[in-house]
Coordinates of C-alpha atoms in Angstrom, one line a residue:
Chain Q
M1 CA 0.0 -0.2 0.1
T2 CA 1.4 3.2 -0.8
G3 CA -0.1 6.9 0.2
R4 CA -2.4 7.7 2.7
P5 CA -5.0 4.9 3.9
V6 CA -7.8 7.9 3.7
D7 CA -7.4 8.2 0.0
L8 CA -8.2 4.6 -0.9
T9 CA -11.5 3.5 -2.1
A10 CA -13.4 1.3 0.0
T11 CA -12.6 -1.7 -2.3
A12 CA -8.9 -1.0 -2.0
Q13 CA -8.9 -0.7 1.7
V14 CA -10.6 -3.9 1.7
E15 CA -7.7 -5.5 -0.1
A16 CA -5.2 -3.5 2.0
L17 CA -6.8 -5.2 5.2
R18 CA -7.1 -8.7 3.8
A19 CA -3.1 -8.4 2.6
G20 CA -2.1 -7.2 6.1
E21 CA -0.9 -4.1 5.0
I22 CA -2.9 -2.4 7.3
S23 CA -4.8 -3.1 10.4
A24 CA -8.5 -2.2 10.9
L25 CA -7.3 0.0 13.8
E26 CA -4.8 1.9 11.9
L27 CA -7.7 2.6 9.2
V28 CA -10.2 3.6 11.6
D29 CA -7.7 5.9 13.4
A30 CA -6.7 7.4 10.0
H31 CA -10.1 8.4 9.5
L32 CA -11.3 9.2 12.8
G33 CA -8.6 12.1 13.1
R34 CA -10.3 13.7 10.1
C35 CA -13.9 13.0 11.5
E36 CA -12.8 14.7 14.8
D37 CA -10.9 17.4 12.9
D38 CA -14.4 18.3 11.0
R39 CA -13.9 21.3 9.2
W40 CA -17.3 20.6 7.2
S41 CA -19.6 19.9 10.2
S42 CA -20.7 16.5 8.4
F43 CA -20.7 15.1 11.4
L44 CA -23.5 15.5 14.2
A45 CA -21.7 12.7 16.2
V46 CA -18.8 10.9 16.2
D47 CA -18.2 7.4 18.3
A48 CA -14.1 7.2 18.5
E49 CA -14.1 5.1 21.4
R50 CA -16.8 2.5 19.8
A51 CA -15.2 2.6 16.6
R52 CA -11.6 1.7 17.8
A53 CA -13.3 -0.9 20.1
R54 CA -14.9 -2.8 17.0
A55 CA -11.6 -2.4 15.0
R56 CA -9.8 -4.4 17.7
E57 CA -12.5 -6.7 17.8
I58 CA -12.0 -7.3 14.2
D59 CA -7.9 -7.0 14.0
A60 CA -8.4 -10.0 16.6
M61 CA -10.7 -12.3 14.4
D62 CA -9.4 -15.3 12.6
E63 CA -12.4 -15.3 10.1
R64 CA -13.3 -11.8 9.0
P65 CA -16.5 -10.8 7.2
P66 CA -16.2 -9.0 4.0
L67 CA -16.2 -5.2 4.8
A68 CA -14.0 -6.1 8.0
G69 CA -13.0 -2.7 9.4
I70 CA -14.0 -0.4 6.9
P71 CA -15.2 2.8 8.1
V72 CA -18.6 3.9 7.3
G73 CA -20.7 7.3 8.2
I74 CA -24.6 6.9 8.8
K75 CA -27.0 9.8 7.8
D76 CA -28.6 10.8 11.1
A77 CA -32.0 9.8 9.7
L78 CA -31.1 6.0 10.4
S79 CA -31.5 4.8 14.1
T80 CA -28.5 3.4 15.7
R81 CA -28.8 1.7 18.9
D82 CA -27.6 3.8 21.9
L83 CA -26.0 6.1 19.4
V84 CA -27.7 9.6 19.5
T85 CA -29.9 9.7 16.5
T86 CA -31.8 13.1 15.9
A87 CA -32.6 13.6 12.2
G88 CA -31.3 16.9 12.3
S89 CA -34.1 18.1 14.8
R90 CA -34.3 19.7 18.2
M91 CA -37.4 17.2 18.7
L92 CA -34.9 14.5 19.0
E93 CA -31.9 16.2 20.9
G94 CA -30.3 13.4 22.5
F95 CA -32.5 10.9 21.7
R96 CA -30.8 7.2 22.0
P97 CA -32.7 4.7 19.5
V98 CA -33.5 1.3 21.3
Y99 CA -32.9 -0.8 17.8
T100 CA -30.8 -0.3 15.0
A101 CA -31.8 0.2 11.4
T102 CA -31.8 -3.0 9.3
C103 CA -29.5 -1.6 6.7
V104 CA -27.0 -0.4 9.3
R105 CA -27.0 -3.4 11.1
A106 CA -26.4 -5.2 7.6
L107 CA -23.4 -3.0 7.0
E108 CA -22.1 -4.0 10.9
D109 CA -22.8 -7.9 10.3
A110 CA -20.5 -7.6 7.3
G111 CA -17.6 -5.9 9.6
A112 CA -18.0 -2.1 8.5
I113 CA -17.5 0.1 11.3
V114 CA -19.8 2.9 12.1
V115 CA -17.7 5.9 13.0
G116 CA -20.6 8.6 13.4
K117 CA -24.0 10.1 12.4
T118 CA -23.9 12.6 9.5
N119 CA -25.6 16.2 9.4
M120 CA -28.8 16.4 7.4
D121 CA -31.7 18.7 6.7
E122 CA -34.1 18.1 9.6
F123 CA -36.1 14.9 9.1
A124 CA -34.6 15.1 5.6
M125 CA -36.6 18.1 4.4
G126 CA -34.3 20.5 2.5
S127 CA -31.9 20.5 -0.4
S128 CA -28.8 22.0 1.3
T129 CA -28.6 20.9 4.7
E130 CA -29.0 24.8 6.2
N131 CA -32.2 23.4 7.6
S132 CA -30.2 21.2 10.2
A133 CA -30.9 22.5 13.9
Y134 CA -27.2 21.9 14.6
G135 CA -26.1 24.3 11.7
P136 CA -25.1 23.9 8.2
T137 CA -22.4 21.5 6.6
L138 CA -20.1 22.9 4.3
N139 CA -19.3 21.9 0.9
P140 CA -15.3 20.3 0.7
W141 CA -14.9 22.1 -2.7
D142 CA -15.9 25.4 -1.4
T143 CA -16.6 26.0 2.1
T144 CA -18.8 29.1 1.4
R145 CA -21.0 26.8 -0.5
V146 CA -23.7 24.2 0.3
P147 CA -23.3 20.3 0.1
G148 CA -26.8 19.9 -1.1
G149 CA -29.2 18.1 1.1
S150 CA -30.7 16.7 2.7
S151 CA -27.9 14.0 3.0
G152 CA -25.4 16.9 2.8
G153 CA -23.3 15.2 5.7
S154 CA -22.8 11.8 4.5
A155 CA -21.9 13.5 0.8
A156 CA -19.3 15.8 2.4
C157 CA -17.7 13.2 4.7
V158 CA -17.1 11.0 1.7
A159 CA -16.1 14.1 -0.5
A160 CA -13.7 14.9 2.3
R161 CA -12.3 11.6 2.8
Q162 CA -13.3 11.6 6.4
V163 CA -14.8 7.9 5.5
P164 CA -14.7 6.1 2.3
W165 CA -18.5 5.7 2.0
S166 CA -21.9 6.7 3.6
L167 CA -25.6 5.9 3.8
G168 CA -27.9 8.2 3.1
S169 CA -31.6 8.6 2.3
D170 CA -33.5 9.8 -1.0
T171 CA -36.9 10.9 -0.9
G172 CA -36.9 13.8 -3.9
G173 CA -33.2 13.5 -4.5
S174 CA -31.5 13.8 -1.3
I175 CA -28.7 11.1 -2.1
R176 CA -28.1 12.3 -6.0
Q177 CA -28.4 16.0 -5.5
P178 CA -25.8 16.3 -2.8
A179 CA -23.6 13.5 -4.3
A180 CA -23.6 15.9 -7.6
L181 CA -22.8 19.0 -5.5
C182 CA -20.0 17.1 -3.7
G183 CA -18.3 15.6 -6.6
I184 CA -19.0 12.1 -5.8
V185 CA -21.7 8.8 -6.4
G186 CA -24.7 8.4 -5.0
V187 CA -27.2 5.8 -5.8
K188 CA -30.9 5.7 -5.1
P189 CA -32.2 2.2 -5.3
T190 CA -35.6 1.0 -6.9
Y191 CA -38.4 2.0 -4.1
G192 CA -38.2 -1.0 -1.8
A193 CA -34.8 -2.6 -2.5
V194 CA -33.4 -1.4 0.9
S195 CA -35.3 -2.0 4.0
R196 CA -36.7 1.3 5.8
Y197 CA -36.8 -0.4 9.1
G198 CA -35.0 2.2 11.4
L199 CA -35.2 5.0 9.1
I200 CA -36.8 7.9 10.7
A201 CA -39.8 8.3 8.3
F202 CA -40.3 11.5 6.0
A203 CA -42.6 10.5 2.9
S204 CA -43.1 6.7 3.0
S205 CA -44.1 6.1 -0.7
L206 CA -40.8 7.7 -1.6
D207 CA -38.2 7.3 0.9
Q208 CA -35.2 5.0 0.0
V209 CA -31.9 4.1 1.4
G210 CA -28.9 4.1 -0.5
P211 CA -24.9 4.6 -0.7
F212 CA -22.7 7.3 -1.2
A213 CA -19.0 6.5 -2.5
R214 CA -16.0 7.7 -4.5
T215 CA -16.5 5.2 -7.2
V216 CA -19.5 3.2 -8.7
A217 CA -17.8 -0.2 -8.0
D218 CA -17.9 1.0 -4.2
A219 CA -21.3 1.8 -4.2
A220 CA -22.4 -1.1 -5.9
L221 CA -20.2 -3.3 -3.0
M222 CA -22.3 -1.3 -0.6
L223 CA -25.8 -1.7 -1.9
S224 CA -25.2 -5.6 -2.5
V225 CA -25.0 -5.9 1.4
I226 CA -28.0 -3.8 2.0
V227 CA -30.3 -4.8 -0.6
G228 CA -33.4 -7.1 0.0
K229 CA -36.4 -8.2 2.0
D230 CA -36.6 -7.5 5.7
P231 CA -39.5 -9.2 7.8
H232 CA -39.7 -5.4 9.6
D233 CA -40.2 -3.4 6.3
S234 CA -43.3 -4.9 4.4
T235 CA -42.6 -2.5 1.5
S236 CA -39.0 -4.2 1.3
L237 CA -38.6 -6.6 -1.7
E238 CA -37.1 -10.1 -2.4
W239 CA -34.4 -8.9 -4.8
P240 CA -34.2 -10.8 -8.0
E241 CA -30.4 -11.0 -8.6
P242 CA -27.4 -10.3 -6.5
I243 CA -26.2 -6.7 -7.2
A244 CA -23.0 -6.9 -9.1
V245 CA -19.7 -5.1 -8.6
P246 CA -19.6 -3.4 -12.1
T247 CA -16.7 -4.2 -14.6
A248 CA -17.7 -2.9 -18.2
E249 CA -15.6 -0.8 -20.3
R250 CA -17.8 -0.4 -22.9
L251 CA -21.5 0.7 -23.6
D252 CA -22.3 -0.9 -27.0
G253 CA -25.4 -1.3 -27.9
V254 CA -26.9 0.6 -24.6
R255 CA -29.6 2.8 -25.6
I256 CA -29.7 6.1 -23.3
G257 CA -32.6 8.2 -23.4
V258 CA -31.7 12.1 -23.3
V259 CA -34.4 13.6 -21.3
E260 CA -34.8 17.2 -23.1
E261 CA -37.2 18.5 -20.8
L262 CA -34.7 18.0 -17.8
F263 CA -32.0 20.1 -19.8
G264 CA -34.2 23.1 -19.8
E265 CA -34.7 26.5 -18.5
G266 CA -33.1 27.0 -15.2
T267 CA -30.2 24.4 -16.0
E268 CA -27.0 26.8 -15.8
P269 CA -24.8 26.4 -19.4
G270 CA -21.9 25.0 -17.3
V271 CA -24.0 22.0 -16.1
R272 CA -25.6 21.4 -19.4
D273 CA -22.0 21.8 -21.2
A274 CA -20.4 19.1 -19.0
V275 CA -23.6 16.7 -19.3
R276 CA -23.6 17.1 -22.8
A277 CA -19.9 16.1 -23.0
A278 CA -20.2 13.0 -20.8
L279 CA -23.1 11.8 -23.0
A280 CA -20.6 12.4 -26.0
T281 CA -18.0 10.1 -24.1
A282 CA -20.9 7.6 -23.8
E283 CA -21.5 7.8 -27.2
G284 CA -17.7 7.2 -27.9
L285 CA -18.1 3.7 -25.7
G286 CA -20.5 2.6 -28.1
A287 CA -23.9 3.8 -26.6
E288 CA -26.8 5.3 -28.6
L289 CA -28.3 8.2 -27.6
V290 CA -31.7 8.9 -28.2
P291 CA -33.8 11.8 -27.4
V292 CA -37.0 10.8 -25.3
T293 CA -39.8 13.0 -24.0
L294 CA -41.3 12.8 -20.5
P295 CA -44.4 15.2 -20.9
H296 CA -45.2 15.3 -17.1
A297 CA -41.7 15.5 -15.9
H298 CA -42.4 19.4 -15.3
H299 CA -45.3 18.5 -13.1
G300 CA -43.2 16.3 -10.6
L301 CA -42.2 19.3 -8.7
A302 CA -45.8 20.5 -8.0
A303 CA -47.0 16.9 -7.4
Y304 CA -43.9 15.9 -5.2
Y305 CA -44.5 19.2 -3.0
L306 CA -47.9 17.9 -2.3
I307 CA -47.5 14.1 -2.0
A308 CA -44.2 14.4 0.4
P309 CA -45.9 17.0 2.6
A310 CA -49.0 15.0 3.1
E311 CA -47.3 11.8 3.9
C312 CA -44.8 13.9 6.1
S313 CA -47.6 15.5 8.0
A314 CA -48.8 12.0 9.0
N315 CA -45.6 10.6 9.7
L316 CA -44.6 13.3 11.9
A317 CA -47.6 13.4 13.8
R318 CA -45.7 10.7 16.1
F319 CA -43.7 13.6 17.8
D320 CA -46.0 14.1 20.3
G321 CA -43.8 14.5 23.5
I322 CA -45.0 11.5 25.0
R323 CA -43.0 8.5 24.4
Y324 CA -39.7 10.1 23.4
G325 CA -38.1 12.9 22.3
H326 CA -38.6 16.7 23.1
S327 CA -41.6 17.5 25.6
A328 CA -42.7 20.9 26.6
A329 CA -42.6 21.9 30.1
D330 CA -45.4 22.8 32.1
A331 CA -48.0 22.6 29.4
G332 CA -51.5 22.7 30.2
D333 CA -54.0 20.2 28.6
L334 CA -53.0 17.4 26.1
L335 CA -53.7 19.6 23.3
E336 CA -51.8 22.3 24.4
H337 CA -49.1 20.0 25.4
Y338 CA -48.9 18.8 21.7
E339 CA -49.0 22.2 20.2
R340 CA -46.3 23.3 22.3
T341 CA -43.9 20.5 22.0
R342 CA -44.3 20.5 18.3
A343 CA -43.7 24.4 18.1
E344 CA -40.9 24.1 20.1
G345 CA -39.3 20.9 18.5
F346 CA -39.7 21.6 14.8
G347 CA -37.8 24.3 12.8
P348 CA -39.6 26.2 10.3
E349 CA -39.1 23.9 7.3
V350 CA -40.7 21.1 9.1
K351 CA -43.7 23.3 10.0
R352 CA -44.2 24.5 6.4
R353 CA -44.2 21.1 5.0
I354 CA -46.4 19.8 8.1
M355 CA -48.8 22.5 7.3
L356 CA -48.8 22.2 3.7
G357 CA -49.7 18.7 3.8
T358 CA -52.1 19.1 6.3
F359 CA -54.0 21.4 4.0
A360 CA -53.4 19.3 0.9
L361 CA -55.1 16.2 2.7
A362 CA -58.0 18.8 4.6
S363 CA -61.6 17.9 3.6
G364 CA -62.7 20.0 0.6
Y365 CA -58.9 20.3 -0.7
Y366 CA -58.2 16.9 -0.8
D367 CA -59.4 15.9 -4.4
A368 CA -58.3 19.3 -5.8
Y369 CA -54.7 18.7 -4.5
Y370 CA -53.5 15.3 -2.8
A371 CA -55.4 13.3 -5.2
Q372 CA -54.8 15.2 -8.3
A373 CA -50.9 14.7 -7.3
Q374 CA -51.5 11.1 -7.1
K375 CA -52.9 11.2 -10.8
V376 CA -49.7 13.3 -11.9
R377 CA -47.8 10.4 -10.4
T378 CA -49.5 7.8 -12.6
K379 CA -48.8 10.0 -15.6
I380 CA -45.3 10.3 -14.7
V381 CA -44.9 6.4 -14.0
Q382 CA -46.6 5.7 -17.5
D383 CA -44.1 8.3 -19.1
F384 CA -41.1 6.6 -17.9
A385 CA -42.7 3.3 -18.9
A386 CA -43.1 4.7 -22.4
A387 CA -39.4 6.0 -22.4
F388 CA -38.1 2.4 -21.4
A389 CA -40.1 0.7 -23.9
D390 CA -37.7 2.1 -26.2
V391 CA -34.2 3.0 -24.4
D392 CA -32.3 1.0 -21.6
L393 CA -31.3 4.0 -19.5
V394 CA -32.4 7.7 -19.4
A395 CA -29.9 10.3 -18.7
S396 CA -30.0 14.1 -17.4
P397 CA -28.3 16.5 -15.3
T398 CA -28.7 15.6 -11.4
S399 CA -29.0 19.3 -10.5
P400 CA -30.0 22.4 -12.5
T401 CA -26.7 24.1 -10.8
V402 CA -23.8 23.6 -9.3
A403 CA -23.2 24.0 -5.4
F404 CA -25.0 27.4 -4.5
G405 CA -23.9 29.7 -1.8
L406 CA -24.6 29.2 2.0
G407 CA -27.9 31.1 2.8
E408 CA -28.5 32.1 -1.0
R409 CA -31.7 30.2 -1.1
V410 CA -33.0 29.9 2.7
A411 CA -35.3 32.8 2.3
D412 CA -37.1 31.5 -0.8
P413 CA -38.3 28.1 -0.1
L414 CA -39.7 27.5 -3.8
A415 CA -36.0 28.4 -5.2
M416 CA -35.0 25.6 -2.8
Y417 CA -37.4 23.3 -4.0
L418 CA -36.3 23.9 -7.4
S419 CA -32.9 22.3 -6.8
D420 CA -34.7 18.9 -7.3
T421 CA -36.4 19.3 -10.4
C422 CA -34.3 16.7 -12.2
T423 CA -34.5 14.1 -9.4
I424 CA -38.0 14.5 -8.3
P425 CA -39.7 12.5 -11.4
I426 CA -37.5 9.4 -10.7
S427 CA -38.5 9.4 -7.3
L428 CA -42.2 9.6 -8.0
A429 CA -41.7 6.7 -10.4
G430 CA -39.7 4.9 -7.6
L431 CA -36.8 3.9 -10.1
P432 CA -33.2 3.3 -9.5
S433 CA -31.0 6.2 -10.4
V434 CA -27.3 6.9 -9.8
S435 CA -25.3 10.4 -9.8
I436 CA -21.8 10.1 -11.0
P437 CA -19.3 13.4 -11.2
C438 CA -18.9 14.2 -14.9
G439 CA -16.8 17.4 -14.6
L440 CA -16.7 20.7 -13.6
S441 CA -18.4 24.0 -13.9
D442 CA -16.6 27.2 -12.6
G443 CA -14.5 24.8 -10.5
L444 CA -17.5 22.7 -9.0
P445 CA -18.6 19.5 -9.3
V446 CA -21.6 18.7 -11.8
G447 CA -23.5 15.4 -11.6
L448 CA -24.8 13.2 -14.4
Q449 CA -27.9 11.3 -13.4
L450 CA -28.7 8.0 -15.1
A451 CA -31.8 6.1 -14.3
G452 CA -33.2 2.4 -15.5
P453 CA -36.5 0.6 -14.9
A454 CA -37.4 -1.0 -11.7
F455 CA -35.0 -3.7 -10.6
A456 CA -32.2 -2.7 -13.3
E457 CA -29.8 -1.7 -10.7
N458 CA -27.1 -3.5 -12.2
R459 CA -27.7 -2.1 -15.8
V460 CA -27.7 1.3 -14.4
L461 CA -24.4 0.6 -11.9
S462 CA -22.5 -1.0 -15.0
A463 CA -23.0 2.0 -17.4
A464 CA -22.2 4.3 -14.6
H465 CA -19.2 2.8 -13.9
A466 CA -18.1 2.1 -17.8
L467 CA -18.6 6.1 -18.1
E468 CA -16.8 7.0 -14.8
Q469 CA -13.4 5.2 -16.1
A470 CA -13.8 6.8 -19.2
I471 CA -14.6 10.6 -17.7
G472 CA -11.6 9.8 -15.0
F473 CA -13.0 12.8 -12.6
D474 CA -10.6 13.4 -9.8
T475 CA -13.0 13.5 -6.9
L476 CA -10.0 15.3 -4.4
P477 CA -11.5 18.5 -3.8
P478 CA -8.7 21.3 -4.4
G479 CA -6.7 22.2 -1.1
L480 CA -7.7 18.9 0.5
D481 CA -4.3 16.9 -0.4
A482 CA -3.1 17.9 3.3
Chain F
M1 CA -54.6 24.9 9.8
A2 CA -52.1 25.5 12.7
R3 CA -54.5 23.7 14.8
L4 CA -55.1 20.6 12.6
S5 CA -51.5 20.3 12.5
R6 CA -51.0 20.5 16.2
L7 CA -48.5 23.5 16.2
A8 CA -48.9 26.5 18.2
L9 CA -47.7 29.6 16.0
D10 CA -47.5 32.9 17.1
D11 CA -48.8 35.8 14.8
A12 CA -45.9 36.6 13.4
E13 CA -45.0 32.9 12.5
V14 CA -48.6 32.6 11.0
D15 CA -48.0 35.9 8.8
T16 CA -44.5 34.4 7.4
M17 CA -46.2 30.9 6.9
R18 CA -49.1 32.1 5.1
A19 CA -46.9 34.2 2.5
E20 CA -44.7 31.2 2.0
M21 CA -47.5 29.1 1.4
S22 CA -49.1 31.1 -1.0
T23 CA -46.1 31.0 -3.1
I24 CA -45.9 27.6 -3.1
L25 CA -49.5 26.8 -3.5
E26 CA -49.4 29.0 -6.8
H27 CA -46.7 26.7 -8.0
V28 CA -48.6 23.3 -7.3
D29 CA -51.8 25.0 -9.0
S30 CA -50.3 24.4 -12.3
I31 CA -51.5 20.7 -12.0
Q32 CA -55.2 21.6 -11.4
A33 CA -55.3 22.8 -15.4
L34 CA -54.5 19.2 -16.1
D35 CA -57.4 16.8 -17.2
L36 CA -56.8 13.8 -15.2
D37 CA -60.6 12.7 -14.9
D38 CA -59.8 8.9 -16.2
V39 CA -56.5 8.5 -14.4
P40 CA -56.2 6.4 -11.3
P41 CA -53.9 7.7 -8.8
T42 CA -50.4 6.3 -7.5
T43 CA -50.2 5.5 -3.9
H44 CA -47.7 2.9 -4.3
V45 CA -45.3 2.7 -7.2
I46 CA -44.2 -1.3 -6.9
H47 CA -46.7 -3.8 -6.8
V48 CA -47.1 -5.3 -3.4
E49 CA -49.6 -7.8 -2.1
N50 CA -50.7 -7.6 1.6
V51 CA -49.2 -10.1 3.9
L52 CA -49.5 -11.8 7.2
R53 CA -47.0 -13.2 8.9
A54 CA -47.5 -16.5 10.6
D55 CA -49.1 -15.9 14.0
E56 CA -46.0 -17.1 15.8
P57 CA -45.0 -15.1 19.1
G58 CA -41.4 -13.3 19.2
T59 CA -39.8 -11.0 21.6
S60 CA -40.8 -7.7 22.3
L61 CA -38.9 -4.6 23.6
P62 CA -38.6 -5.1 27.6
H63 CA -40.6 -2.7 29.3
D64 CA -37.8 -0.7 30.8
I65 CA -36.2 -0.3 27.4
A66 CA -39.5 0.9 25.7
L67 CA -40.0 3.7 28.6
R68 CA -36.4 4.4 28.3
E69 CA -36.7 7.7 26.2
A70 CA -39.9 8.7 27.6
P71 CA -39.9 12.2 29.0
R72 CA -42.2 11.5 32.0
A73 CA -43.0 8.0 33.0
A74 CA -45.2 6.7 35.7
D75 CA -46.4 3.5 37.0
G76 CA -45.0 1.7 34.1
G77 CA -46.4 3.6 31.4
F78 CA -45.9 6.8 29.6
S79 CA -47.4 9.7 31.5
V80 CA -49.5 12.2 29.7
G81 CA -51.4 15.5 30.8
R82 CA -55.0 16.2 31.5
I83 CA -57.4 15.5 28.3
G84 CA -59.4 18.7 27.6

């Protein structure tokens, strides 16, 4: 092994450990140093003691599990037993879950070592991580800019080489958009691919857990461990085939649909150029580019901002100050107690979405808003089905812009929502999708989004890998060599 | 709406919220114009069948663990304020 351990991909770390070139404790220590000196506020909590104890256990093992000793960051929306889990909210300040999310447990069973919990927009509602009650995360490429969101901490910690990979969750783009803005790989699997048990619910028909990594192969490796049916989540699915670590170098015969609607108004020229260049590269690898149309895609944002708040208003009803979490002191009767607990515990964006959702579900508005949004969802599902009758994958920018400045969109919720224009239609259709870094615009990373039909994870990852190899993007942010 | 949402908001918050919600609702109103009368709604994207598990007793959370995070517990239960 040459160079710093933190520069190795997870796959290379597995090899180095297996070859005895480094111990699990040395590897964990190398990463913990960067986690504890957290210049980007990627983490809300780092549990060095537990991580080191686990590393020592692994070093003492004769037979090691496949991911033995590899550090991982976990989005704070995922429950970790006895390790404080806040979902970025005051409502859950100091909350210690009594069980561990299935996907986290799968990683731990495979030998991965949880080093800490990563920052996020409160209850995953946001696109910049500025809605965290504990302050924003900074983008490792430019610390005056946001890392994207809601899984901004999970993206930043991988970009900043604090960990080789992490887990995030994606409801409308919360893995792909921060991956794009931080110059790394993010995968949102097919809805139901990964158990949601232990994921603090935002919008249950959309929420999906997935990996962040610096290479597609690493992301695929992590996904292969967390995918599959879980008796604790009845919407999780029996997976039809193992997730393979991709090796493809060519794209011969692959038909890639270019979604013209998602290159439209609001897309920065630098983003458009980088994505077009990546598509030209794909063509050079043998892919065929086919223009496709998703006529209802531009209604996706409106549908999403009715469906997601409606589901969140129901899901967040559980935060009542009775069983766990924040509880208002000296409140009067039960109703007043609920109202004050929730007013004190939730931040402005969460309140806004609960109110929107309550409105969309209210008698008299239900048909016009919520039911209409669900019908738009059907049209979007049909648009994708029609596209996939002709092409193998669809491609677009992941985010219409590169990372924006801290504070730039805070006062304008709608402008913030527009960050997710390209990712939301895919979420509404429940499809697997990956964002890979495809170039720079003004020195900031641009993400290319590829999506496929449900269960086509291997196809999507394989194409993403081939393209990643050809593009050769350097994931090391400037000034981070030290 | 704040009452229905179980959120105690002061007047200033209500004003801000009203303005922001109006902007957002103006945007989402665009879908009202679509003619979708014959389109079925989608509530779940991947087809799943309802399932029942075998009726076999399993382990549950121990009592003290279930109550561990409770802001107020009394007599082995969650303590709540007076209703109404």
